[in-house]
Short mmCIF file of C-alpha atoms (C1' of nucleotides) in Angstrom, two decimals:
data_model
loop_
_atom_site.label_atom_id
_atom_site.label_comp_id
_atom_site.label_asym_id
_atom_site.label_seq_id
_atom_site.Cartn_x
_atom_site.Cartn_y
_atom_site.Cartn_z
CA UNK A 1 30.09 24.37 41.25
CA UNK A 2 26.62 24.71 40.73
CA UNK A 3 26.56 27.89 42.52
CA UNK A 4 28.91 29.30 40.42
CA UNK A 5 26.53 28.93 37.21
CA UNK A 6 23.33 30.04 39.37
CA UNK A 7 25.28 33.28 39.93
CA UNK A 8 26.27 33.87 36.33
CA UNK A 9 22.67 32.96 35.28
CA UNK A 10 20.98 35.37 37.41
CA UNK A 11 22.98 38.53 35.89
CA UNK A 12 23.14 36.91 32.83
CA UNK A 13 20.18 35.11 31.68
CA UNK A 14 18.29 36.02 28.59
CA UNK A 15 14.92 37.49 28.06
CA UNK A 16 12.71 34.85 27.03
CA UNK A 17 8.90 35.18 26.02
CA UNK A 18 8.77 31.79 28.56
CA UNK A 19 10.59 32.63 31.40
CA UNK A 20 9.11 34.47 34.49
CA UNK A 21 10.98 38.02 35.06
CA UNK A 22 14.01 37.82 37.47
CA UNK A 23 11.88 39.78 39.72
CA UNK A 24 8.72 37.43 39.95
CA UNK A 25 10.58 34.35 40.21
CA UNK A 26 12.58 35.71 43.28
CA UNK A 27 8.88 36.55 44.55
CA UNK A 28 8.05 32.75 43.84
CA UNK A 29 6.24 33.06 41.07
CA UNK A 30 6.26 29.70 38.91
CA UNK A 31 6.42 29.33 35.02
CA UNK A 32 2.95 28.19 33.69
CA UNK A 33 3.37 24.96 32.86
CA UNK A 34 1.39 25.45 29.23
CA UNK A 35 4.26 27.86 28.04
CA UNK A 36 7.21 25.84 29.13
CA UNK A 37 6.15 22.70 27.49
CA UNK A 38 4.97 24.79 24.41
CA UNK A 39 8.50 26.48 24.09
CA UNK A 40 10.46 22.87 25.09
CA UNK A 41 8.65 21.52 21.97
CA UNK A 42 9.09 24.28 20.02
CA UNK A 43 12.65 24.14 20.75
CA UNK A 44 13.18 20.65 19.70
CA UNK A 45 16.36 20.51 17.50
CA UNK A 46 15.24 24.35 16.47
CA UNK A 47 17.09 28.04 17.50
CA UNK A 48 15.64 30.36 20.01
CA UNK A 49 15.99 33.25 17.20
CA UNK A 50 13.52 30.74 15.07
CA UNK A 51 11.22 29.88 18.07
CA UNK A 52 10.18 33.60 19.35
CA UNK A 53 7.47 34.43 16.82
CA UNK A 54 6.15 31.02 16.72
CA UNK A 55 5.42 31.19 20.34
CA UNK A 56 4.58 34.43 20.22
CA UNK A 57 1.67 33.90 17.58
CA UNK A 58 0.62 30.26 19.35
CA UNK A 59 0.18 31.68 22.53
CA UNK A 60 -2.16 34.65 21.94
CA UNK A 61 -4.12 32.53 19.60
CA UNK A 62 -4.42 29.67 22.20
CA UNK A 63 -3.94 30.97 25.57
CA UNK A 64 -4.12 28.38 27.10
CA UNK A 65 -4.01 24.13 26.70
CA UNK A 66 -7.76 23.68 26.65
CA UNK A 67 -8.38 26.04 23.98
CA UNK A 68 -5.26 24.68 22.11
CA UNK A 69 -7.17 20.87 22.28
CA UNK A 70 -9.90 22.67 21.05
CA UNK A 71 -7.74 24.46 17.81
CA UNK A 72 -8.56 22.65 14.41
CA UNK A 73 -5.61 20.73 13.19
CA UNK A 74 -5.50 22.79 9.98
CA UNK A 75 -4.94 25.86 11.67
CA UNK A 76 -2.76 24.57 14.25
CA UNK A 77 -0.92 23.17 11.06
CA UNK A 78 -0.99 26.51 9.55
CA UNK A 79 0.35 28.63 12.34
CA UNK A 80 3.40 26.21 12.60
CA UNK A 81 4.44 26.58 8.68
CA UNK A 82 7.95 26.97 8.34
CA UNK A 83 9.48 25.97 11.66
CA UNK A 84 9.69 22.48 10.08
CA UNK A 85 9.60 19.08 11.54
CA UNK A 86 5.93 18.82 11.41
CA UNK A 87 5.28 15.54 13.72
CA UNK A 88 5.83 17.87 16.64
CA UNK A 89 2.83 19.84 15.52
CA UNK A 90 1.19 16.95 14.96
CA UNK A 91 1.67 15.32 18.39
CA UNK A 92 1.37 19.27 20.31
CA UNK A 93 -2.32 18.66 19.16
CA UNK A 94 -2.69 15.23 20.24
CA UNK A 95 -0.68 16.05 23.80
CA UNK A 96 -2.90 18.88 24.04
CA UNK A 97 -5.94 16.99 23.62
CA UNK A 98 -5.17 14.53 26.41
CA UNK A 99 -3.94 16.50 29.12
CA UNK A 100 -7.48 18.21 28.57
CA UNK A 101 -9.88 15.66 28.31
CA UNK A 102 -7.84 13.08 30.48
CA UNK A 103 -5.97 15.37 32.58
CA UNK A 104 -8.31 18.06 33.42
CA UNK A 105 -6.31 20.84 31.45
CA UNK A 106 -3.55 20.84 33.71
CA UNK A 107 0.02 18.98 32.97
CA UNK A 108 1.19 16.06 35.01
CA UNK A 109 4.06 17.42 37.25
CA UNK A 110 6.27 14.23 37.19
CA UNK A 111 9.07 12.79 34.49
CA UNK A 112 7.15 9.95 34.22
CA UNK A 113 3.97 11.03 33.85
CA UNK A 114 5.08 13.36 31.50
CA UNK A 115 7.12 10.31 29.57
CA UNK A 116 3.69 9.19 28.40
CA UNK A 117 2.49 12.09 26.54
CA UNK A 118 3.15 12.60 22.52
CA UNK A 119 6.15 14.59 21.90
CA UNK A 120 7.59 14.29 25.13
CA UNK A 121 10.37 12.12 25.35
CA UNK A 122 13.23 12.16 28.01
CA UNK A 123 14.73 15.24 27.16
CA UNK A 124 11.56 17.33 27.08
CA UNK A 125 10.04 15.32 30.43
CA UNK A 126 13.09 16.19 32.27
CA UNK A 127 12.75 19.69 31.26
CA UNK A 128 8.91 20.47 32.33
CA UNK A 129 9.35 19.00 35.40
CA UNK A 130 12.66 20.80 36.58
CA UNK A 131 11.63 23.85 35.07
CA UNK A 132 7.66 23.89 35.51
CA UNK A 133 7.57 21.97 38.64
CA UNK A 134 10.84 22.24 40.20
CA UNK A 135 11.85 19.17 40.15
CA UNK A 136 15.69 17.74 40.02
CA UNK A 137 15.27 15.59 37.04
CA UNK A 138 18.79 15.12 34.99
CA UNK A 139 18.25 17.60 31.65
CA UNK A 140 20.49 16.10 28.47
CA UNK A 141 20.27 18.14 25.33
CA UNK A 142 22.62 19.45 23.33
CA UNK A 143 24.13 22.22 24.97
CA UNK A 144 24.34 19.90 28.43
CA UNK A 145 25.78 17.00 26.25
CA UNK A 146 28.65 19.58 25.15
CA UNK A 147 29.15 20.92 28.64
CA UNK A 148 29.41 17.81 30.02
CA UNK A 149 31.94 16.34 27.44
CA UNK A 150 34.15 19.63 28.12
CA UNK A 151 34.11 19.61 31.62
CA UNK A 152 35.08 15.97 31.97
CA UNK A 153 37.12 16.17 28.95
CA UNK A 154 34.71 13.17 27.58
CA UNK A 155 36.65 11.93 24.00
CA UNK A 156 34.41 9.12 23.30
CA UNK A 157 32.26 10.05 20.40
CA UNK A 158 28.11 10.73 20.67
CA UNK A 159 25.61 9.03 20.38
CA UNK A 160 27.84 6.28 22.11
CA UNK A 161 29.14 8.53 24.97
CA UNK A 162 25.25 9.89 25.99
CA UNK A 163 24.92 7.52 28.75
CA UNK A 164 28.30 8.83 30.53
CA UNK A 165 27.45 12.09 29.84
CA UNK A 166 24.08 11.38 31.26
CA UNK A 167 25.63 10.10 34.01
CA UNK A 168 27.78 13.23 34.63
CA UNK A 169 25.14 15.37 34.02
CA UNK A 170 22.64 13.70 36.57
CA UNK A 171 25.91 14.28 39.44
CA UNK A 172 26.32 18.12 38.37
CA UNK A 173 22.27 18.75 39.00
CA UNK A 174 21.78 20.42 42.72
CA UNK A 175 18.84 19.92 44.88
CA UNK A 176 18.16 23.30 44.89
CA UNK A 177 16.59 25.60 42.24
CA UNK A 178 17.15 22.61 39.46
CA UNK A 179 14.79 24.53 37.39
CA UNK A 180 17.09 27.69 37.28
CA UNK A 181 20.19 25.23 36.99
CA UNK A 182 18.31 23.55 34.08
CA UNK A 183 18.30 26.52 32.11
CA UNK A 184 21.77 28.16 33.35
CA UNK A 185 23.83 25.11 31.97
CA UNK A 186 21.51 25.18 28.43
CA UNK A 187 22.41 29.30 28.15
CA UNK A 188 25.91 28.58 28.88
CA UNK A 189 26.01 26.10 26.23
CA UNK A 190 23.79 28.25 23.63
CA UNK A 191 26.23 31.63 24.64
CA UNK A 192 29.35 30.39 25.51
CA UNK A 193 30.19 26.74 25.73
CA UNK A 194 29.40 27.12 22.04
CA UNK A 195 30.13 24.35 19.58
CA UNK A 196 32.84 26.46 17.09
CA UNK A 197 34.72 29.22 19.22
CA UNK A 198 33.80 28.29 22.76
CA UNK A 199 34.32 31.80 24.92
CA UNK A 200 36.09 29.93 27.63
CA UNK A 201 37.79 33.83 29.32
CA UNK A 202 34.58 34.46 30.40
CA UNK A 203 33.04 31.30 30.79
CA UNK A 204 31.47 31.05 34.83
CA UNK A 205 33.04 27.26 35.07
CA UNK A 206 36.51 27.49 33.14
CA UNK A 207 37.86 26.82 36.61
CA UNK A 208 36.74 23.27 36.31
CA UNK A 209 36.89 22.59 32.97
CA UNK A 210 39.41 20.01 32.02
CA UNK A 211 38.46 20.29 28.09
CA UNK A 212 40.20 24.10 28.25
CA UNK A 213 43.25 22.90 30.61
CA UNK A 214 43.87 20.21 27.80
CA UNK A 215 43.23 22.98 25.02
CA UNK A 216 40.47 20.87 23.74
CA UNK A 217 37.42 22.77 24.25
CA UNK A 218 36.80 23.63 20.67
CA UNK A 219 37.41 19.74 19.55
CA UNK A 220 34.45 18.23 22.10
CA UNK A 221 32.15 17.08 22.13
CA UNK A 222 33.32 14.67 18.68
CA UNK A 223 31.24 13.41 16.93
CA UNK A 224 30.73 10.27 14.29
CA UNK A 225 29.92 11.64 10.53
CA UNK A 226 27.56 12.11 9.16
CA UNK A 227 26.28 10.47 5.31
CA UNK A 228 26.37 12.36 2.61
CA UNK A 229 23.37 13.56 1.40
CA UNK A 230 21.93 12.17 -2.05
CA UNK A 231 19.91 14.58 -4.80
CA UNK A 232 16.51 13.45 -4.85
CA UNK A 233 13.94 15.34 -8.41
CA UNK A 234 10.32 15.90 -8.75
CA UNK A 235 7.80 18.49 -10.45
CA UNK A 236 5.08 20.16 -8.81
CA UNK A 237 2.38 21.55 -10.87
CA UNK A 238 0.68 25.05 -9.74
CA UNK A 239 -3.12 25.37 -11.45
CA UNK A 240 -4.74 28.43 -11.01
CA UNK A 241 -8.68 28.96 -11.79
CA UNK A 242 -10.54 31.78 -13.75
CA UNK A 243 -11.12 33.44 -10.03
CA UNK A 244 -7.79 32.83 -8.88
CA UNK A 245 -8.19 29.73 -6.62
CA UNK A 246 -4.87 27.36 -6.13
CA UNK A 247 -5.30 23.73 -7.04
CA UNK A 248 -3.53 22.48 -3.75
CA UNK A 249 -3.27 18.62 -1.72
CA UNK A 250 -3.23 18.01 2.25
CA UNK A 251 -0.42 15.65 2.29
CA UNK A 252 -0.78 12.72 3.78
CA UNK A 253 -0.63 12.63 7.62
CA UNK A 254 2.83 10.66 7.99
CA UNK A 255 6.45 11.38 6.62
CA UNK A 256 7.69 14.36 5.28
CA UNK A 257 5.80 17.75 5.43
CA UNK A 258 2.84 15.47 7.02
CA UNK A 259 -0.50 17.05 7.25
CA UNK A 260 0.51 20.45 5.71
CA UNK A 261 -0.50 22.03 2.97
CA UNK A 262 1.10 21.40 -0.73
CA UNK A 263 1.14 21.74 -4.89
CA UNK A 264 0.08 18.39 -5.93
CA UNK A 265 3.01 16.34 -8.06
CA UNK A 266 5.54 13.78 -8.27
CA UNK A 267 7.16 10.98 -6.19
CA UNK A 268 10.77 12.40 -5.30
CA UNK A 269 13.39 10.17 -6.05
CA UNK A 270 17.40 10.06 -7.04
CA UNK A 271 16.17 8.77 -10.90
CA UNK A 272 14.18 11.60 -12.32
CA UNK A 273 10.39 11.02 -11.93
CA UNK A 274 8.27 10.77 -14.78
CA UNK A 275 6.55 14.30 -15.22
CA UNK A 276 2.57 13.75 -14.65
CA UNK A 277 0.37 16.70 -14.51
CA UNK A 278 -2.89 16.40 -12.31
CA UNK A 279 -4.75 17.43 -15.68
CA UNK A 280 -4.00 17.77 -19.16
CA UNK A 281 -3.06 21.71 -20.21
CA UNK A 282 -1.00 23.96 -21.43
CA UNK A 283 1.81 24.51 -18.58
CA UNK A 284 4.69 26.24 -18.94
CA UNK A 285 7.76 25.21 -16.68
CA UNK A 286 8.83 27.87 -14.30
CA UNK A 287 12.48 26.61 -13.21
CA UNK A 288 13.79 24.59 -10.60
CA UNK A 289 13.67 25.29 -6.88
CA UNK A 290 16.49 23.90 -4.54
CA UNK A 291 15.71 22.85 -1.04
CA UNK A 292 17.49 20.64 1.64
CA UNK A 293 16.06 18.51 3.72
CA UNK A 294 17.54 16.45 7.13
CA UNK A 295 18.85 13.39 5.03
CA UNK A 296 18.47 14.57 1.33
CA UNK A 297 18.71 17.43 -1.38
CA UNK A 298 15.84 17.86 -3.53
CA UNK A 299 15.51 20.18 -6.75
CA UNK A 300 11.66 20.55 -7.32
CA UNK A 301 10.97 21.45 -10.99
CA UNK A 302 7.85 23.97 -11.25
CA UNK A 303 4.95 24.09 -14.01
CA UNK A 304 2.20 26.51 -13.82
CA UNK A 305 -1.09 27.37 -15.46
CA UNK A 306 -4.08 29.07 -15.25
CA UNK A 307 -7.49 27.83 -16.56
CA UNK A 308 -11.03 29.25 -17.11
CA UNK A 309 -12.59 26.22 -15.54
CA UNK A 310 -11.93 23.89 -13.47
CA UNK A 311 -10.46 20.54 -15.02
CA UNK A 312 -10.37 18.30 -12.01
CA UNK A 313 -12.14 18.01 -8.53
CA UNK A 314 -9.92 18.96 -5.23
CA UNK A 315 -8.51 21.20 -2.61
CA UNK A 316 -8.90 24.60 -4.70
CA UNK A 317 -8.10 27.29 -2.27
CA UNK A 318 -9.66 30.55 -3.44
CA UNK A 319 -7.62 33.85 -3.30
CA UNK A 320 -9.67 35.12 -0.20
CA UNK A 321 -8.42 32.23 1.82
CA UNK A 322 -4.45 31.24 0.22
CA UNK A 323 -1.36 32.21 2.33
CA UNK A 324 1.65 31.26 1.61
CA UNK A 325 2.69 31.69 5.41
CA UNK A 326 0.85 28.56 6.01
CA UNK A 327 2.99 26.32 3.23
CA UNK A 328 6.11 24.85 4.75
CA UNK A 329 9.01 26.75 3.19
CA UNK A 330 9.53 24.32 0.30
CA UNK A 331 6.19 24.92 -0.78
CA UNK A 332 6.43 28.31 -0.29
CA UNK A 333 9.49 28.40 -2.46
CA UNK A 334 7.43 26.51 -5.49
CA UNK A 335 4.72 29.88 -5.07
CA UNK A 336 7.22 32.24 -5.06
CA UNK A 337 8.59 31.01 -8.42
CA UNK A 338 4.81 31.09 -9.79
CA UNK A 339 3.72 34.20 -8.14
CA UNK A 340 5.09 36.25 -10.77
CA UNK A 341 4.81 33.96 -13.34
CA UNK A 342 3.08 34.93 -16.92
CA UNK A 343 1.44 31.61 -17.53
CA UNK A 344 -0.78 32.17 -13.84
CA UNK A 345 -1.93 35.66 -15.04
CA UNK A 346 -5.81 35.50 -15.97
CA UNK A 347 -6.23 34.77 -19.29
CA UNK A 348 -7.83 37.67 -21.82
CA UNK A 349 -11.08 38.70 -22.60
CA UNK A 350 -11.94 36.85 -25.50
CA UNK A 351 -12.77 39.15 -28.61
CA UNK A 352 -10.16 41.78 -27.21
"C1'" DA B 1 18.36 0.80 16.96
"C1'" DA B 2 19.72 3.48 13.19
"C1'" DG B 3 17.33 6.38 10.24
"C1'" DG B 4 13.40 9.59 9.13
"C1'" DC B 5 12.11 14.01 10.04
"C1'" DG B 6 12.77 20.95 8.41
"C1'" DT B 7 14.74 25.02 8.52
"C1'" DG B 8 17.87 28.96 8.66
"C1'" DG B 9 22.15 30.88 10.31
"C1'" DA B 10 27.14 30.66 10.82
"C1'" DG B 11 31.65 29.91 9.22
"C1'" DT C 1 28.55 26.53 -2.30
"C1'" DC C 2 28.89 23.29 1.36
"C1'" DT C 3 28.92 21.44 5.99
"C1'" DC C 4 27.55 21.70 10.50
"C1'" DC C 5 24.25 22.13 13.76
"C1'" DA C 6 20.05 23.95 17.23
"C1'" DA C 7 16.48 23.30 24.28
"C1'" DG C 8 14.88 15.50 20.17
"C1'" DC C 9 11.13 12.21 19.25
"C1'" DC C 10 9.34 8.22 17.03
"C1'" DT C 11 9.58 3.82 14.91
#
DNA sequence: AAGGCGTGGAG
DNA sequence: TCTCCAAGCCT
């Protein structure tokens, strides 16, 4: 069976800034470990259409893992703006860090050792190994999870069916080329074992697949719902100085948007928050922005103002040295309001 | 051991 | 507009 897929995937398999050409891996040529675990945590609950650029930008920046551990964490911060879920950033550095200071720059080639690192957890460890270091480690992510439940015609819901799918998954690996097989079974499931509109005609398994003889395909893997999500408010208040520096806050290293860059301003909770300015001025309020977040909705209402001097000590950012590209999009969505704004234009001459 | 943790695209 | 969901991890 596994053949089957190993066929498909090497006249099918996608161009991928972290795969070796067809041609060099046929030659033997392995994936460098740096780049697979750098796109396996980039990847983490995130598209490949999102992840290109990223990796793109990280990896001719930082090379390599050493001179990644040696990155400050506000740049390393900065350059990841946007693809969201900020703890992976967070723990890239600190994995980073120790595989070059206790590891000699160069990544454990086991599951287990990998296990141990930040960020890695059994998905990701499964991964670098098979696909790094060729080893037959059982990969369960999404895509194999659907497979899996398809082929078997699994009807138990997730999260409570993972361990049988696990278990089916770990059976369907070969000894050969798991690293290949890895990666065929994740394509299949990002291309056609899709979760809306699976393309079973052409898929390289519908032989086997009980999920398509029961005409179930498109109804597996289910799933338990999911909560609703509840409206959470808060201001943000954008100060801008006589030379055009942003008042701006580092937020604090845990929870949301940790360690990145933000407008300083309000809790955010379901009962409108009072509205506190950093400093007493006139601000004029922009308008609301809407984002949504993993488990809530939040409308962020926007003030701005522009003073001759500055009221308050802090993080002001001068003009030379703000980019929006490194705000996570929320934030980026608050400057975007203000960017245009009349109340941040300079104020006038006096006497004119 | 459920819930926290981003974002953008698809339908 | 709204829901789902994408190569999960951490606590």
């Amino acid at each position: 069976m596994s053949d089957r897929l190993l066929d498909w995937y090497d006249r099918h398999a996608r161009v991928l800034p972290w795969r070796v050409s067809p041609e060099a891996r046929q030659a033997g040529v392995r994936p460098d470990p740096y780049r697979v675990w750098l796109s396996e945590i980039m990847l983490q609950q995130t598209t490949v259409a999102a992840v290109k650029s990223y990796f793109l930008r990280f990896t001719e920046r930082w090379p390599t893992v050493s001179d990644l551990a040696a990155a400050a964490d506000e740049d390393v911060m900065a350059e990841w703006a946007g693809l969201g879920y900020y703890a992976r950033a967070r723990n890239l550095l600190k994995c980073a860090r120790v595989v070059a200071t206790e590891h000699g720059g160069a990544f454990p080639d086991t599951r287990e050792a990998l296990l141990t690192l930040p960020g890695i957890g059994p998905y990701t460890a499964a991964a670098v190994a098979s696909i790094a270091f060729d080893r037959p480690e059982t990969v369960l992510d999404g895509n194999v999870e659907r497979v899996m439940a398809r082929m078997y015609a699994v009807e138990d819901p997730l999260p409570g069916s993972k361990p049988q799918l696990h278990e089916l998954a770990g059976q369907s690996t070969p000894a050969e080329r798991p690293g290949d097989y890895a990666q065929a079974v994740m394509d299949l499931g990002a291309t056609i074992c899709t979760p809306r509109n699976p393309a079973c005609g052409i898929c390289p398994w519908m032989g086997g697949c009980r999920a398509r003889d029961l005409g179930i395909a498109s109804d597996l893997p289910r799933k338990t719902r999911k909560k609703p999500k509840p409206v959470r408010h808060g201001h943000v208040w954008i100060a801008r100085d006589r030379d055009g520096a942003w008042l701006m806050e580092r937020r604090p290293a845990k929870g949301l948007l940790g360690g990145m860059l933000g407008w300083p301003g309000t809790d955010w909770s379901e009962d409108a928050p009072e509205a506190q300015p950093p400093f007493p001025a006139t601000w004029q309020e922009l308008g609301e922005v809407r984002h949504t977040f993993t488990h809530f909705h939040l409308r962020l209402t926007v003030h701005a103002t522009r003073v001759a001097a500055r009221p308050v000590d802090g993080l002001w950012i001068g003009p030379e040295a703000f980019s929006p590209n490194d705000l996570p999009t929320l934030m980026r969505k608050a400057h975007a309001l203000a960017a245009g704004a009349e109340a941040l234009e300079p104020a006038p001459a006096p006497g004119v």
